[in-house]
Amino acid sequence: RHGIDTVRMDPSRTFLFGFSDGATLGIELMTTRIFKGGVFAAYGFTGRLPSLALDRLNGLPVWIFHSKDDVIFPVKCSDLLVKDLRNVNGENDIIKYTRFERDQEGFTGSVKGHSTGITASKDPDIYRWLLSL
């Protein structure tokens, strides 16, 4: 809360964007409930979130991006996260998931599929969505 307490910010318009390890950390930061929503790409935590974390994420809008051919973090990481978030949030549609079949930026080799942070940040729909929250 330190940054929000000391900087003039509108907490109703404070969002997180995280990519790769930043997505994993961003989900953890969302549990503080000081952010209105978040966009996370190539989430990499391979386990299930504890029930306390899921309870704290309940009701928070999240949009996840991941590519099936990601060679750094398996898409299964995001698949499990989205499944758990949707289970906690019930029938409402505040959990969005964009799951690509292949790398949208054309990355190959040791980073193939791990470009969804770039893809997400170029998508004007995420900014419209965040501002609609």
XYZ file of N, CA, C and O in Angstrom:
532
model
N 0.819 -1.192 0.000
C 0.000 0.000 0.000
C 0.863 1.256 0.000
O 0.359 2.326 -0.258
N 2.121 1.117 0.286
C 2.968 2.300 0.420
C 2.907 3.202 -0.812
O 2.706 4.400 -0.691
N 3.067 2.630 -1.993
C 3.046 3.446 -3.204
C 1.715 4.139 -3.421
O 1.656 5.299 -3.807
N 0.626 3.463 -3.141
C -0.699 4.056 -3.320
C -0.950 5.122 -2.265
O -1.575 6.134 -2.525
N -0.425 4.921 -1.057
C -0.619 5.899 0.009
C 0.179 7.183 -0.214
O -0.204 8.244 0.254
N 1.312 7.093 -0.896
C 2.188 8.249 -1.021
C 2.125 8.934 -2.378
O 2.669 10.017 -2.529
N 1.496 8.316 -3.342
C 1.387 8.892 -4.680
C -0.080 9.175 -4.970
O -0.944 8.372 -4.632
N -0.348 10.299 -5.575
C -1.743 10.609 -5.916
C -2.196 9.717 -7.058
O -1.775 9.877 -8.200
N -3.024 8.774 -6.690
C -3.548 7.811 -7.656
C -5.013 7.588 -7.352
O -5.445 7.713 -6.215
N -5.732 7.251 -8.368
C -7.128 6.879 -8.204
C -7.169 5.365 -8.024
O -6.968 4.619 -8.981
N -7.416 4.872 -6.801
C -7.399 3.424 -6.585
C -8.465 2.681 -7.381
O -8.332 1.489 -7.616
N -9.485 3.374 -7.830
C -10.488 2.697 -8.652
C -10.008 2.530 -10.092
O -10.689 1.920 -10.900
N -8.840 3.075 -10.389
C -8.262 2.954 -11.735
C -6.814 2.472 -11.665
O -5.982 2.813 -12.486
N -6.506 1.670 -10.645
C -5.169 1.132 -10.492
C -5.195 -0.342 -10.890
O -5.883 -1.147 -10.264
N -4.469 -0.658 -11.946
C -4.489 -2.001 -12.526
C -3.079 -2.576 -12.557
O -2.105 -1.844 -12.504
N -2.997 -3.883 -12.684
C -1.710 -4.559 -12.832
C -1.610 -5.175 -14.222
O -2.596 -5.670 -14.769
N -0.404 -5.156 -14.768
C -0.093 -5.887 -15.995
C 1.194 -6.640 -15.716
O 2.194 -6.039 -15.304
N 1.176 -7.955 -15.910
C 2.368 -8.745 -15.652
C 2.604 -9.759 -16.751
O 1.671 -10.320 -17.314
N 3.879 -9.971 -17.053
C 4.276 -10.931 -18.078
C 5.316 -11.893 -17.512
O 6.258 -11.468 -16.827
N 5.161 -13.176 -17.781
C 6.102 -14.211 -17.387
C 6.204 -14.252 -15.853
O 5.171 -14.368 -15.187
N 7.381 -14.122 -15.290
C 7.481 -14.115 -13.830
C 6.699 -12.946 -13.235
O 6.189 -13.033 -12.121
N 6.585 -11.863 -13.981
C 5.786 -10.713 -13.541
C 4.306 -11.042 -13.467
O 3.574 -10.465 -12.654
N 3.845 -11.974 -14.296
C 2.448 -12.419 -14.222
C 2.230 -13.230 -12.948
O 1.222 -13.074 -12.258
N 3.187 -14.076 -12.637
C 3.089 -14.884 -11.429
C 3.089 -13.990 -10.190
O 2.248 -14.145 -9.297
N 3.984 -13.034 -10.152
C 4.022 -12.090 -9.041
C 2.764 -11.213 -9.026
O 2.206 -10.924 -7.969
N 2.308 -10.825 -10.202
C 1.111 -9.986 -10.293
C -0.120 -10.649 -9.700
O -0.914 -9.999 -9.006
N -0.284 -11.934 -9.947
C -1.419 -12.655 -9.355
C -1.308 -12.617 -7.834
O -2.292 -12.396 -7.127
N -0.100 -12.798 -7.328
C 0.090 -12.723 -5.874
C -0.240 -11.323 -5.358
O -0.908 -11.163 -4.337
N 0.196 -10.294 -6.066
C -0.100 -8.917 -5.651
C -1.598 -8.613 -5.698
O -2.102 -7.819 -4.911
N -2.303 -9.243 -6.623
C -3.756 -9.033 -6.706
C -4.458 -9.469 -5.423
O -5.510 -8.933 -5.086
N -3.870 -10.419 -4.692
C -4.512 -10.887 -3.456
C -4.557 -9.805 -2.387
O -5.288 -9.932 -1.416
N -3.806 -8.715 -2.562
C -3.870 -7.599 -1.615
C -5.150 -6.794 -1.782
O -5.492 -5.994 -0.911
N -5.820 -6.976 -2.902
C -7.099 -6.324 -3.230
C -6.978 -4.796 -3.321
O -7.953 -4.084 -3.149
N -5.781 -4.287 -3.606
C -5.641 -2.844 -3.795
C -5.667 -2.470 -5.275
O -5.576 -1.296 -5.600
N -5.808 -3.465 -6.135
C -5.878 -3.226 -7.567
C -7.282 -3.544 -8.065
O -7.926 -4.477 -7.597
N -7.733 -2.769 -9.014
C -9.091 -2.925 -9.556
C -9.208 -4.154 -10.457
O -10.262 -4.758 -10.561
N -8.130 -4.515 -11.131
C -8.133 -5.651 -12.039
C -6.737 -5.853 -12.589
O -5.833 -5.064 -12.318
N -6.570 -6.906 -13.391
C -5.245 -7.164 -13.930
C -5.268 -7.945 -15.222
O -6.221 -8.661 -15.521
N -4.194 -7.765 -15.976
C -3.948 -8.500 -17.214
C -2.606 -9.196 -17.047
O -1.607 -8.551 -16.707
N -2.604 -10.502 -17.287
C -1.400 -11.286 -17.049
C -1.151 -12.220 -18.218
O -2.068 -12.889 -18.690
N 0.105 -12.242 -18.675
C 0.473 -13.038 -19.848
C 1.586 -14.019 -19.495
O 2.549 -13.659 -18.826
N 1.435 -15.246 -19.957
C 2.419 -16.307 -19.741
C 2.646 -16.554 -18.250
O 3.769 -16.599 -17.763
N 1.552 -16.733 -17.527
C 1.593 -17.052 -16.095
C 2.368 -18.345 -15.910
O 2.156 -19.306 -16.640
N 3.268 -18.386 -14.901
C 4.153 -19.527 -14.815
C 4.142 -20.357 -13.558
O 4.919 -21.291 -13.451
N 3.282 -20.050 -12.589
C 3.258 -20.873 -11.384
C 2.649 -22.222 -11.730
O 1.542 -22.297 -12.265
N 3.356 -23.284 -11.445
C 2.929 -24.607 -11.899
C 2.021 -25.345 -10.922
O 1.486 -26.384 -11.237
N 1.865 -24.803 -9.715
C 1.004 -25.457 -8.733
C -0.366 -24.815 -8.679
O -0.693 -23.916 -9.445
N -1.169 -25.301 -7.782
C -2.487 -24.733 -7.555
C -2.359 -23.654 -6.492
O -1.611 -23.809 -5.525
N -3.108 -22.583 -6.643
C -3.096 -21.531 -5.626
C -3.777 -22.028 -4.363
O -4.770 -22.753 -4.425
N -3.286 -21.612 -3.212
C -3.948 -21.982 -1.961
C -5.359 -21.395 -1.908
O -5.637 -20.357 -2.524
N -6.221 -22.025 -1.144
C -7.607 -21.564 -1.067
C -7.708 -20.136 -0.542
O -8.568 -19.369 -0.981
N -6.825 -19.735 0.366
C -6.848 -18.367 0.875
C -6.575 -17.367 -0.251
O -7.230 -16.333 -0.349
N -5.608 -17.676 -1.115
C -5.312 -16.793 -2.251
C -6.514 -16.714 -3.188
O -6.890 -15.634 -3.651
N -7.135 -17.849 -3.469
C -8.311 -17.854 -4.338
C -9.454 -17.062 -3.721
O -10.151 -16.323 -4.421
N -9.641 -17.184 -2.419
C -10.683 -16.394 -1.745
C -10.411 -14.905 -1.899
O -11.324 -14.110 -2.123
N -9.159 -14.509 -1.778
C -8.796 -13.094 -1.902
C -8.923 -12.586 -3.338
O -9.093 -11.388 -3.555
N -8.835 -13.480 -4.304
C -8.982 -13.097 -5.706
C -10.437 -13.095 -6.157
O -10.756 -12.572 -7.237
N -11.308 -13.642 -5.343
C -12.726 -13.715 -5.689
C -13.285 -12.317 -5.950
O -13.130 -11.411 -5.137
N -13.927 -12.153 -7.095
C -14.547 -10.886 -7.444
C -13.639 -9.899 -8.153
O -14.090 -8.818 -8.541
N -12.375 -10.241 -8.336
C -11.451 -9.349 -9.029
C -11.339 -9.729 -10.503
O -11.028 -10.871 -10.825
N -11.569 -8.787 -11.398
C -11.476 -9.075 -12.832
C -10.030 -9.338 -13.259
O -9.125 -8.569 -12.924
N -9.840 -10.422 -13.981
C -8.516 -10.817 -14.455
C -8.647 -11.302 -15.893
O -9.587 -12.020 -16.230
N -7.688 -10.890 -16.729
C -7.615 -11.375 -18.108
C -6.256 -12.034 -18.272
O -5.214 -11.408 -18.074
N -6.263 -13.310 -18.636
C -5.047 -14.096 -18.805
C -4.809 -14.338 -20.297
O -5.745 -14.653 -21.040
N -3.557 -14.212 -20.716
C -3.119 -14.541 -22.074
C -2.033 -15.612 -21.979
O -1.158 -15.531 -21.118
N -2.076 -16.584 -22.877
C -1.018 -17.587 -22.936
C -1.066 -18.255 -24.303
O -2.104 -18.277 -24.944
N 0.069 -18.789 -24.711
C 0.170 -19.484 -25.990
C 0.470 -20.957 -25.751
O 1.336 -21.297 -24.938
N -0.237 -21.793 -26.467
C -0.087 -23.240 -26.305
C 1.341 -23.709 -26.577
O 1.799 -24.684 -25.989
N 2.064 -23.003 -27.448
C 3.414 -23.438 -27.804
C 4.512 -22.754 -26.981
O 5.682 -22.781 -27.345
N 4.149 -22.178 -25.836
C 5.123 -21.529 -24.956
C 6.109 -22.580 -24.440
O 5.710 -23.541 -23.787
N 7.403 -22.397 -24.741
C 8.413 -23.365 -24.316
C 9.032 -23.010 -22.960
O 9.812 -23.789 -22.422
N 8.693 -21.852 -22.419
C 9.248 -21.443 -21.120
C 8.293 -21.797 -19.991
O 8.672 -22.466 -19.033
N 7.050 -21.346 -20.088
C 6.024 -21.712 -19.113
C 4.901 -22.434 -19.842
O 4.268 -21.860 -20.732
N 4.631 -23.666 -19.490
C 3.578 -24.425 -20.169
C 2.215 -23.738 -20.033
O 1.901 -23.170 -18.979
N 1.425 -23.810 -21.082
C 0.095 -23.210 -21.072
C -0.772 -23.818 -19.973
O -1.706 -23.191 -19.486
N -0.438 -25.008 -19.547
C -1.170 -25.664 -18.455
C -1.199 -24.795 -17.199
O -2.159 -24.828 -16.432
N -0.142 -24.002 -16.987
C -0.103 -23.114 -15.815
C -1.291 -22.150 -15.849
O -1.998 -21.984 -14.847
N -1.504 -21.522 -16.982
C -2.634 -20.595 -17.110
C -3.959 -21.338 -17.141
O -4.954 -20.854 -16.598
N -3.990 -22.505 -17.786
C -5.224 -23.295 -17.828
C -5.728 -23.585 -16.410
O -6.917 -23.420 -16.112
N -4.806 -24.011 -15.532
C -5.189 -24.326 -14.152
C -5.623 -23.080 -13.390
O -6.610 -23.115 -12.643
N -4.889 -21.986 -13.574
C -5.246 -20.738 -12.899
C -6.640 -20.285 -13.301
O -7.470 -19.958 -12.450
N -6.904 -20.272 -14.590
C -8.212 -19.817 -15.084
C -9.320 -20.731 -14.569
O -10.371 -20.255 -14.131
N -9.078 -22.022 -14.592
C -10.082 -22.968 -14.079
C -10.406 -22.668 -12.616
O -11.574 -22.589 -12.232
N -9.373 -22.484 -11.806
C -9.583 -22.209 -10.379
C -10.277 -20.861 -10.162
O -11.172 -20.748 -9.326
N -9.858 -19.838 -10.900
C -10.496 -18.516 -10.753
C -11.956 -18.555 -11.171
O -12.810 -17.939 -10.529
N -12.246 -19.279 -12.233
C -13.648 -19.396 -12.672
C -14.473 -20.182 -11.662
O -15.641 -19.866 -11.430
N -13.879 -21.188 -11.049
C -14.597 -21.949 -10.019
C -14.945 -21.067 -8.825
O -16.039 -21.142 -8.278
N -14.019 -20.220 -8.409
C -14.236 -19.336 -7.268
C -15.263 -18.247 -7.600
O -16.062 -17.868 -6.751
N -15.241 -17.769 -8.831
C -16.095 -16.639 -9.216
C -17.467 -17.056 -9.738
O -18.276 -16.186 -10.057
N -17.716 -18.325 -9.841
C -19.035 -18.769 -10.280
C -19.320 -18.420 -11.728
O -18.432 -18.441 -12.567
N -20.563 -18.081 -11.984
C -21.024 -17.886 -13.351
C -20.703 -16.529 -13.954
O -20.904 -16.320 -15.136
N -20.233 -15.567 -13.157
C -19.965 -14.262 -13.756
C -18.769 -14.362 -14.704
O -17.992 -15.296 -14.657
N -18.642 -13.391 -15.570
C -17.617 -13.475 -16.615
C -16.472 -12.490 -16.393
O -15.962 -11.898 -17.333
N -16.031 -12.331 -15.149
C -14.939 -11.387 -14.882
C -13.566 -12.004 -15.124
O -12.568 -11.296 -15.096
N -13.528 -13.308 -15.379
C -12.263 -13.967 -15.700
C -12.244 -14.223 -17.201
O -13.021 -14.994 -17.726
N -11.331 -13.531 -17.893
C -11.206 -13.686 -19.337
C -9.931 -14.469 -19.628
O -8.942 -14.360 -18.898
N -9.970 -15.245 -20.709
C -8.804 -16.048 -21.068
C -8.644 -16.047 -22.573
O -9.549 -16.467 -23.297
N -7.508 -15.565 -23.019
C -7.157 -15.640 -24.430
C -6.010 -16.635 -24.541
O -4.904 -16.383 -24.057
N -6.313 -17.772 -25.160
C -5.354 -18.882 -25.278
C -5.072 -19.085 -26.763
O -5.934 -19.527 -27.506
N -3.867 -18.737 -27.155
C -3.473 -18.856 -28.557
C -2.942 -20.257 -28.844
O -2.320 -20.876 -27.987
N -3.150 -20.718 -30.056
C -2.601 -22.005 -30.482
C -1.110 -21.900 -30.785
O -0.370 -22.856 -30.636
N -0.681 -20.709 -31.254
C 0.729 -20.527 -31.605
C 1.146 -19.097 -31.290
O 0.322 -18.211 -31.158
N 2.440 -18.908 -31.212
C 3.033 -17.610 -30.923
C 2.549 -16.569 -31.927
O 2.711 -16.735 -33.129
N 1.964 -15.504 -31.447
C 1.403 -14.462 -32.309
C 2.449 -13.481 -32.823
O 2.195 -12.731 -33.762
N 3.630 -13.469 -32.224
C 4.682 -12.533 -32.627
C 5.759 -13.193 -33.479
O 6.697 -12.544 -33.906
N 5.612 -14.519 -33.685
C 6.576 -15.224 -34.529
C 7.871 -15.615 -33.833
O 8.853 -15.949 -34.482
N 7.888 -15.590 -32.501
C 9.088 -16.000 -31.781
C 9.362 -17.480 -32.055
O 8.437 -18.280 -32.177
N 10.631 -17.841 -32.109
C 11.025 -19.226 -32.360
C 12.122 -19.621 -31.363
O 12.541 -18.828 -30.534
N 12.571 -20.832 -31.482
C 13.700 -21.312 -30.681
C 13.410 -21.337 -29.191
O 12.326 -21.741 -28.760
N 14.362 -20.856 -28.405
C 14.286 -20.976 -26.947
C 13.251 -20.059 -26.307
O 13.017 -20.143 -25.104
N 12.625 -19.185 -27.093
C 11.571 -18.305 -26.561
C 10.245 -18.492 -27.307
O 9.312 -17.702 -27.136
N 10.162 -19.529 -28.107
C 8.945 -19.788 -28.882
C 7.715 -19.799 -27.975
O 7.708 -20.423 -26.922
N 6.706 -19.086 -28.399
C 5.439 -19.077 -27.671
C 5.401 -18.156 -26.471
O 4.356 -17.987 -25.857
N 6.516 -17.550 -26.125
C 6.600 -16.758 -24.890
C 6.542 -15.255 -25.184
O 7.277 -14.468 -24.592
N 5.660 -14.889 -26.089
C 5.566 -13.477 -26.472
C 4.200 -12.876 -26.157
O 3.896 -11.778 -26.610
N 3.407 -13.566 -25.377
C 2.033 -13.089 -25.159
C 1.963 -11.768 -24.407
O 0.962 -11.070 -24.494
N 3.014 -11.402 -23.699
C 3.034 -10.080 -23.071
C 3.019 -8.983 -24.118
O 2.325 -7.971 -23.975
N 3.767 -9.179 -25.200
C 3.776 -8.224 -26.306
C 2.409 -8.215 -26.980
O 1.819 -7.158 -27.227
N 1.901 -9.399 -27.275
C 0.612 -9.517 -27.946
C -0.495 -8.854 -27.131
O -1.295 -8.087 -27.673
N -0.522 -9.137 -25.842
C -1.557 -8.558 -24.978
C -1.447 -7.040 -24.920
O -2.457 -6.328 -25.018
N -0.221 -6.544 -24.793
C -0.058 -5.093 -24.642
C -0.448 -4.327 -25.899
O -0.747 -3.140 -25.832
N -0.460 -4.991 -27.040
C -0.854 -4.342 -28.301
C -2.354 -4.438 -28.563
O -2.842 -3.849 -29.523
N -3.071 -5.157 -27.731
C -4.501 -5.384 -27.945
C -5.308 -4.237 -27.341
O -5.391 -4.119 -26.112
N -5.926 -3.397 -28.154
C -6.684 -2.264 -27.604
C -7.874 -2.699 -26.746
O -8.329 -1.938 -25.895
N -8.344 -3.920 -26.944
C -9.483 -4.391 -26.154
C -9.162 -4.480 -24.667
O -10.039 -4.282 -23.831
N -7.899 -4.783 -24.316
C -7.599 -4.883 -22.881
C -7.726 -3.523 -22.205
O -8.160 -3.441 -21.069
N -7.376 -2.470 -22.912
C -7.457 -1.130 -22.318
C -8.917 -0.684 -22.193
O -9.297 -0.113 -21.174
N -9.711 -0.997 -23.189
C -11.144 -0.703 -23.088
C -11.766 -1.501 -21.936
O -12.571 -0.987 -21.168
N -11.383 -2.763 -21.837
C -11.904 -3.632 -20.780
C -11.514 -3.101 -19.410
O -12.374 -2.976 -18.522
N -10.238 -2.764 -19.215
C -9.796 -2.251 -17.922
C -10.560 -0.978 -17.552
O -11.003 -0.817 -16.411
N -10.716 -0.081 -18.504
C -11.410 1.176 -18.204
C -12.903 0.986 -17.996
O -13.568 1.860 -17.430
N -13.439 -0.149 -18.412
C -14.872 -0.420 -18.193
C -15.147 -1.006 -16.812
O -16.300 -1.109 -16.401
N -14.098 -1.375 -16.102
C -14.281 -2.014 -14.785
C -14.742 -1.014 -13.737
O -14.430 0.129 -13.763
